[in-house]
PDB file of C-alpha atoms in Angstrom:
ATOM      1  CA  MET B   1       0.072  -0.207   0.236  1.00 66.00           C
ATOM      2  CA  THR B   2       1.156   3.539  -0.336  1.00 72.00           C
ATOM      3  CA  GLU B   3      -1.330   5.541   0.379  1.00 84.00           C
ATOM      4  CA  MET B   4      -3.216   6.002   4.174  1.00 93.00           C
ATOM      5  CA  PRO B   5      -5.037   2.745   5.161  1.00 96.00           C
ATOM      6  CA  ILE B   6      -7.196   4.227   8.379  1.00 96.00           C
ATOM      7  CA  THR B   7     -10.416   4.526   6.201  1.00 96.00           C
ATOM      8  CA  ALA B   8     -13.172   5.829   8.566  1.00 96.00           C
ATOM      9  CA  LEU B   9     -12.988   6.974  12.920  1.00 95.00           C
ATOM     10  CA  ASP B  10     -15.035   9.685  15.396  1.00 95.00           C
ATOM     11  CA  LEU B  11     -13.711  12.690  14.955  1.00 95.00           C
ATOM     12  CA  THR B  12     -16.526  14.454  16.930  1.00 95.00           C
ATOM     13  CA  GLY B  13     -15.505  17.406  18.173  1.00 95.00           C
ATOM     14  CA  PHE B  14     -12.100  17.804  16.380  1.00 95.00           C
ATOM     15  CA  GLU B  15     -11.624  20.376  13.228  1.00 93.00           C
ATOM     16  CA  PRO B  16      -9.291  19.846  10.711  1.00 92.00           C
ATOM     17  CA  PHE B  17      -5.926  21.856  11.248  1.00 85.00           C
ATOM     18  CA  GLU B  18      -6.022  25.355   8.625  1.00 72.00           C
ATOM     19  CA  HIS B  19      -4.342  23.459   5.351  1.00 67.00           C
ATOM     20  CA  GLU B  20      -3.898  20.070   6.490  1.00 66.00           C
ATOM     21  CA  GLN B  21      -5.570  16.772   5.330  1.00 69.00           C
ATOM     22  CA  ILE B  22      -4.980  14.078   8.591  1.00 88.00           C
ATOM     23  CA  ALA B  23      -4.515  16.366  11.513  1.00 93.00           C
ATOM     24  CA  TRP B  24      -6.610  17.572  13.596  1.00 95.00           C
ATOM     25  CA  ARG B  25      -7.234  19.260  16.288  1.00 95.00           C
ATOM     26  CA  ASP B  26     -10.789  19.874  19.293  1.00 96.00           C
ATOM     27  CA  ALA B  27     -11.663  22.651  21.892  1.00 95.00           C
ATOM     28  CA  ASP B  28      -9.012  21.363  24.885  1.00 94.00           C
ATOM     29  CA  GLY B  29      -6.270  22.231  22.352  1.00 93.00           C
ATOM     30  CA  THR B  30      -5.864  18.076  21.209  1.00 96.00           C
ATOM     31  CA  ALA B  31      -4.256  17.461  18.429  1.00 96.00           C
ATOM     32  CA  LEU B  32      -4.823  14.408  16.883  1.00 96.00           C
ATOM     33  CA  THR B  33      -2.810  13.106  13.390  1.00 95.00           C
ATOM     34  CA  LEU B  34      -2.805  10.355  11.314  1.00 95.00           C
ATOM     35  CA  HIS B  35       0.615   8.326  10.409  1.00 94.00           C
ATOM     36  CA  TYR B  36       1.413   5.183   7.599  1.00 95.00           C
ATOM     37  CA  PHE B  37       4.868   4.128   7.597  1.00 95.00           C
ATOM     38  CA  GLU B  38       6.590   2.640   4.531  1.00 95.00           C
ATOM     39  CA  LEU B  39       8.824   1.011   7.006  1.00 93.00           C
ATOM     40  CA  PRO B  40       8.976  -2.476   8.994  1.00 91.00           C
ATOM     41  CA  PRO B  41       7.966  -0.888  12.429  1.00 92.00           C
ATOM     42  CA  ASP B  42      10.247  -0.267  15.069  1.00 92.00           C
ATOM     43  CA  LEU B  43       8.601  -1.676  17.786  1.00 96.00           C
ATOM     44  CA  PRO B  44      10.937  -4.180  20.291  1.00 95.00           C
ATOM     45  CA  ALA B  45       8.873  -7.125  20.183  1.00 96.00           C
ATOM     46  CA  PRO B  46       6.304  -9.002  18.042  1.00 96.00           C
ATOM     47  CA  LEU B  47       2.533  -8.156  19.784  1.00 97.00           C
ATOM     48  CA  ASP B  48       1.942 -11.507  22.097  1.00 96.00           C
ATOM     49  CA  GLU B  49       4.985 -10.750  24.065  1.00 97.00           C
ATOM     50  CA  VAL B  50       3.629  -8.812  25.997  1.00 96.00           C
ATOM     51  CA  ALA B  51       6.508  -7.756  29.247  1.00 96.00           C
ATOM     52  CA  ARG B  52       8.868  -7.562  26.745  1.00 97.00           C
ATOM     53  CA  LEU B  53       7.523  -5.309  24.270  1.00 97.00           C
ATOM     54  CA  ARG B  54       5.777  -3.034  27.125  1.00 97.00           C
ATOM     55  CA  ALA B  55       9.723  -3.266  29.243  1.00 97.00           C
ATOM     56  CA  GLY B  56      11.325  -2.035  25.527  1.00 97.00           C
ATOM     57  CA  ARG B  57       9.057   1.011  25.140  1.00 97.00           C
ATOM     58  CA  ALA B  58       9.686   1.911  29.073  1.00 97.00           C
ATOM     59  CA  ARG B  59      12.634   2.270  28.361  1.00 96.00           C
ATOM     60  CA  SER B  60      12.570   3.839  24.739  1.00 96.00           C
ATOM     61  CA  ALA B  61      10.429   6.415  26.737  1.00 97.00           C
ATOM     62  CA  ALA B  62      12.113   7.219  29.621  1.00 96.00           C
ATOM     63  CA  GLU B  63      15.185   7.546  26.880  1.00 96.00           C
ATOM     64  CA  ALA B  64      13.632  10.380  25.232  1.00 95.00           C
ATOM     65  CA  GLY B  65      13.438  12.097  29.094  1.00 95.00           C
ATOM     66  CA  GLY B  66       9.925  10.748  29.596  1.00 97.00           C
ATOM     67  CA  GLY B  67       7.243   7.893  30.757  1.00 97.00           C
ATOM     68  CA  LEU B  68       5.711   5.039  29.267  1.00 98.00           C
ATOM     69  CA  VAL B  69       2.055   6.090  31.515  1.00 98.00           C
ATOM     70  CA  GLU B  70      -0.052   2.757  30.117  1.00 97.00           C
ATOM     71  CA  CYS B  71       0.986  -0.213  27.182  1.00 97.00           C
ATOM     72  CA  GLU B  72      -2.188  -2.433  25.989  1.00 97.00           C
ATOM     73  CA  VAL B  73      -2.711  -4.600  22.854  1.00 97.00           C
ATOM     74  CA  GLU B  74      -5.864  -4.725  22.043  1.00 96.00           C
ATOM     75  CA  PRO B  75      -7.402  -4.824  17.418  1.00 97.00           C
ATOM     76  CA  VAL B  76      -8.338  -1.870  15.784  1.00 97.00           C
ATOM     77  CA  ASP B  77     -11.329  -2.800  13.404  1.00 98.00           C
ATOM     78  CA  GLY B  78      -9.794  -6.420  14.258  1.00 97.00           C
ATOM     79  CA  VAL B  79      -5.991  -6.318  13.619  1.00 97.00           C
ATOM     80  CA  PRO B  80      -3.841  -5.973  16.591  1.00 97.00           C
ATOM     81  CA  ALA B  81      -1.955  -3.574  17.849  1.00 98.00           C
ATOM     82  CA  LEU B  82      -0.556  -1.672  20.476  1.00 98.00           C
ATOM     83  CA  ARG B  83      -2.171   0.746  22.700  1.00 98.00           C
ATOM     84  CA  GLN B  84      -0.078   3.292  24.616  1.00 98.00           C
ATOM     85  CA  ILE B  85      -0.040   6.582  26.144  1.00 98.00           C
ATOM     86  CA  ILE B  86       3.245   8.145  26.990  1.00 98.00           C
ATOM     87  CA  LYS B  87       4.938  11.518  29.150  1.00 97.00           C
ATOM     88  CA  LEU B  88       6.286  14.154  27.861  1.00 97.00           C
ATOM     89  CA  PRO B  89       8.214  17.260  29.622  1.00 94.00           C
ATOM     90  CA  HIS B  90       6.691  20.074  27.865  1.00 89.00           C
ATOM     91  CA  TRP B  91       8.659  22.053  24.961  1.00 83.00           C
ATOM     92  CA  GLN B  92       8.160  25.382  26.615  1.00 78.00           C
ATOM     93  CA  GLY B  93      10.177  23.407  29.606  1.00 75.00           C
ATOM     94  CA  HIS B  94       7.057  24.079  31.967  1.00 80.00           C
ATOM     95  CA  GLY B  95       5.145  20.755  33.144  1.00 89.00           C
ATOM     96  CA  GLN B  96       4.019  17.880  31.217  1.00 94.00           C
ATOM     97  CA  VAL B  97       3.026  17.188  27.178  1.00 96.00           C
ATOM     98  CA  PHE B  98       1.237  13.509  26.786  1.00 97.00           C
ATOM     99  CA  LEU B  99       0.765  11.814  23.324  1.00 98.00           C
ATOM    100  CA  GLY B 100      -1.119   8.840  23.118  1.00 98.00           C
ATOM    101  CA  SER B 101      -1.545   6.422  20.277  1.00 98.00           C
ATOM    102  CA  TYR B 102      -2.989   3.350  18.149  1.00 98.00           C
ATOM    103  CA  THR B 103       0.578   1.494  16.605  1.00 98.00           C
ATOM    104  CA  ILE B 104      -1.807  -1.271  14.218  1.00 98.00           C
ATOM    105  CA  PRO B 105       1.420  -2.326  13.081  1.00 98.00           C
ATOM    106  CA  ARG B 106       2.525  -5.258  10.367  1.00 97.00           C
ATOM    107  CA  ALA B 107       4.879  -7.111   8.268  1.00 96.00           C
ATOM    108  CA  THR B 108       6.164  -4.066   5.959  1.00 95.00           C
ATOM    109  CA  CYS B 109       4.796  -1.239   6.936  1.00 96.00           C
ATOM    110  CA  SER B 110       2.456   0.674  10.673  1.00 97.00           C
ATOM    111  CA  THR B 111       0.281   3.517  10.869  1.00 97.00           C
ATOM    112  CA  VAL B 112      -0.537   4.758  13.579  1.00 97.00           C
ATOM    113  CA  ILE B 113      -3.227   7.081  15.170  1.00 97.00           C
ATOM    114  CA  LYS B 114      -1.390   9.654  17.474  1.00 97.00           C
ATOM    115  CA  LEU B 115      -4.124  12.368  20.511  1.00 98.00           C
ATOM    116  CA  GLN B 116      -1.714  15.265  21.869  1.00 97.00           C
ATOM    117  CA  ALA B 117      -2.650  17.049  25.107  1.00 96.00           C
ATOM    118  CA  PRO B 118      -0.273  19.801  26.703  1.00 94.00           C
ATOM    119  CA  GLU B 119      -0.793  21.286  30.050  1.00 92.00           C
ATOM    120  CA  TYR B 120      -1.996  24.850  30.196  1.00 86.00           C
ATOM    121  CA  GLY B 121      -1.936  27.725  32.329  1.00 80.00           C
ATOM    122  CA  ASP B 122      -1.375  25.569  36.500  1.00 79.00           C
ATOM    123  CA  THR B 123       0.280  22.641  36.130  1.00 85.00           C
ATOM    124  CA  GLY B 124       1.350  20.887  38.003  1.00 88.00           C
ATOM    125  CA  MET B 125      -1.997  20.235  40.307  1.00 91.00           C
ATOM    126  CA  ARG B 126      -2.787  16.452  39.693  1.00 93.00           C
ATOM    127  CA  GLU B 127       0.050  15.755  41.628  1.00 94.00           C
ATOM    128  CA  ALA B 128      -0.011  17.091  44.229  1.00 94.00           C
ATOM    129  CA  VAL B 129      -3.754  16.795  45.668  1.00 95.00           C
ATOM    130  CA  ILE B 130      -2.829  13.531  45.324  1.00 96.00           C
ATOM    131  CA  ALA B 131       1.067  13.823  46.965  1.00 96.00           C
ATOM    132  CA  ALA B 132      -0.624  15.615  49.176  1.00 95.00           C
ATOM    133  CA  ARG B 133      -3.244  13.071  49.441  1.00 94.00           C
ATOM    134  CA  ILE B 134      -1.989   9.693  49.740  1.00 93.00           C
ATOM    135  CA  GLY B 135       2.082  10.589  51.211  1.00 92.00           C
ATOM    136  CA  PHE B 136       5.212  11.372  48.714  1.00 88.00           C
ATOM    137  CA  GLU B 137       6.711   8.667  50.321  1.00 89.00           C
ATOM    138  CA  ASP B 138       3.931   6.838  49.041  1.00 91.00           C
ATOM    139  CA  PHE B 139       3.773   8.969  45.210  1.00 96.00           C
ATOM    140  CA  ILE B 140       6.708   7.213  42.997  1.00 94.00           C
ATOM    141  CA  THR B 141       6.218   3.848  42.371  1.00 94.00           C
ATOM    142  CA  PRO B 142       8.632   1.437  40.254  1.00 93.00           C
ATOM    143  CA  SER B 143       8.060   1.180  36.265  1.00 94.00           C
ATOM    144  CA  PRO B 144       5.144  -0.624  36.030  1.00 93.00           C
ATOM    145  CA  TYR B 145       6.546  -2.135  33.013  1.00 95.00           C
ATOM    146  CA  ALA B 146      10.451  -2.311  34.017  1.00 94.00           C
ATOM    147  CA  PRO B 147      10.624  -1.706  37.717  1.00 89.00           C
ATOM    148  CA  GLY B 148      13.839  -1.287  37.755  1.00 89.00           C
ATOM    149  CA  LEU B 149      14.382   1.420  35.331  1.00 92.00           C
ATOM    150  CA  THR B 150      16.083   4.768  35.702  1.00 90.00           C
ATOM    151  CA  GLY B 151      16.387   7.527  34.285  1.00 92.00           C
ATOM    152  CA  GLY B 152      13.071   9.703  32.551  1.00 94.00           C
ATOM    153  CA  LEU B 153      10.069  11.531  34.458  1.00 94.00           C
ATOM    154  CA  PRO B 154       9.164   8.584  36.598  1.00 93.00           C
ATOM    155  CA  SER B 155       6.516   6.461  37.276  1.00 95.00           C
ATOM    156  CA  HIS B 156       3.730   7.869  40.317  1.00 96.00           C
ATOM    157  CA  ARG B 157      -0.467   7.135  41.825  1.00 96.00           C
ATOM    158  CA  ALA B 158      -1.563  10.359  40.785  1.00 96.00           C
ATOM    159  CA  ASP B 159      -1.128   8.789  36.551  1.00 97.00           C
ATOM    160  CA  ASP B 160      -3.864   6.106  37.861  1.00 97.00           C
ATOM    161  CA  PRO B 161      -7.381   6.081  35.939  1.00 97.00           C
ATOM    162  CA  ARG B 162      -9.282   5.981  39.243  1.00 96.00           C
ATOM    163  CA  TYR B 163      -7.788  10.048  39.266  1.00 97.00           C
ATOM    164  CA  ASP B 164      -9.696  11.228  35.786  1.00 97.00           C
ATOM    165  CA  GLU B 165     -12.815  11.543  36.474  1.00 97.00           C
ATOM    166  CA  GLU B 166     -11.914  14.092  39.848  1.00 96.00           C
ATOM    167  CA  PHE B 167      -9.102  15.891  36.648  1.00 96.00           C
ATOM    168  CA  PRO B 168     -11.112  16.008  34.075  1.00 96.00           C
ATOM    169  CA  GLN B 169      -9.834  18.498  31.964  1.00 94.00           C
ATOM    170  CA  HIS B 170      -6.436  17.031  32.670  1.00 96.00           C
ATOM    171  CA  PRO B 171      -4.612  16.281  29.534  1.00 97.00           C
ATOM    172  CA  LEU B 172      -3.987  12.868  30.409  1.00 97.00           C
ATOM    173  CA  SER B 173      -7.651  11.830  31.274  1.00 97.00           C
ATOM    174  CA  LEU B 174      -8.401  13.834  27.965  1.00 97.00           C
ATOM    175  CA  VAL B 175      -5.880  11.725  26.250  1.00 98.00           C
ATOM    176  CA  ARG B 176      -7.589   7.892  28.003  1.00 98.00           C
ATOM    177  CA  ALA B 177     -10.436   9.106  26.774  1.00 97.00           C
ATOM    178  CA  LYS B 178     -10.369  10.336  23.719  1.00 98.00           C
ATOM    179  CA  LEU B 179      -8.044   6.732  22.964  1.00 97.00           C
ATOM    180  CA  ALA B 180     -11.413   4.753  24.172  1.00 97.00           C
ATOM    181  CA  ARG B 181     -13.869   6.482  22.380  1.00 96.00           C
ATOM    182  CA  LEU B 182     -11.237   6.987  19.452  1.00 97.00           C
ATOM    183  CA  GLY B 183     -10.465   2.846  19.421  1.00 97.00           C
ATOM    184  CA  PRO B 184     -13.434   1.379  18.352  1.00 97.00           C
ATOM    185  CA  SER B 185     -14.319   3.750  15.538  1.00 98.00           C
ATOM    186  CA  ILE B 186     -11.136   3.126  13.852  1.00 98.00           C
ATOM    187  CA  ARG B 187     -11.474   1.315   9.617  1.00 98.00           C
ATOM    188  CA  LEU B 188      -9.205  -0.027   8.150  1.00 98.00           C
ATOM    189  CA  ASP B 189      -8.363  -0.681   4.293  1.00 97.00           C
ATOM    190  CA  GLU B 190      -8.577  -4.525   3.632  1.00 97.00           C
ATOM    191  CA  ARG B 191      -6.304  -3.879   1.508  1.00 96.00           C
ATOM    192  CA  PHE B 192      -4.026  -2.956   4.676  1.00 97.00           C
ATOM    193  CA  LYS B 193      -5.916  -5.456   6.442  1.00 97.00           C
ATOM    194  CA  ALA B 194      -4.584  -8.968   4.100  1.00 96.00           C
ATOM    195  CA  LEU B 195      -0.586  -7.684   5.085  1.00 96.00           C
ATOM    196  CA  PRO B 196       1.062 -10.352   6.765  1.00 96.00           C
ATOM    197  CA  ALA B 197       1.044  -9.564  10.066  1.00 95.00           C
ATOM    198  CA  PHE B 198       4.088  -8.106  12.537  1.00 94.00           C
ATOM    199  CA  GLY B 199       6.631 -10.172  14.050  1.00 85.00           C
TER     200      GLY B 199
END
């Protein structure tokens, strides 16, 4: 294939970027972009080796200065896919940016749906509230995917989905909710689905 294999998805609330064909933004400031790569995927393990896949993605996020918040294998339109959320330091030096994505790999190519949501205004409130509530000594946790990992942004309890309802406008809450909505709506070109599986 040479064209975008994503043929449909739920774009409710999103408006196209000016002059862009496959990029949108919504009122929350979340950006949605679609990508297609005519290269073998650079994932660290096959999707059925979940522990090795998660550990590799956690190391990659830490090496980029960030942290892996979630990493799950689940189907998209019947095709095995990787759903992940990564946090990175904000490029303006204050707060964080949360990236949520579905990577749908085949043996020789892949397509990616990516959400990007930065913190705005007063940053760190979610973390401060939860740390004060549970105590800072219990706040920082080992990476759930690579327990001995060092570097990058630390894992901590405020990233837990149980706090999304309390902080519905936090970018992590927004990315989680929008990934959950988008995933079931994605449809793939049948030619892409018929390609040899990754790994």
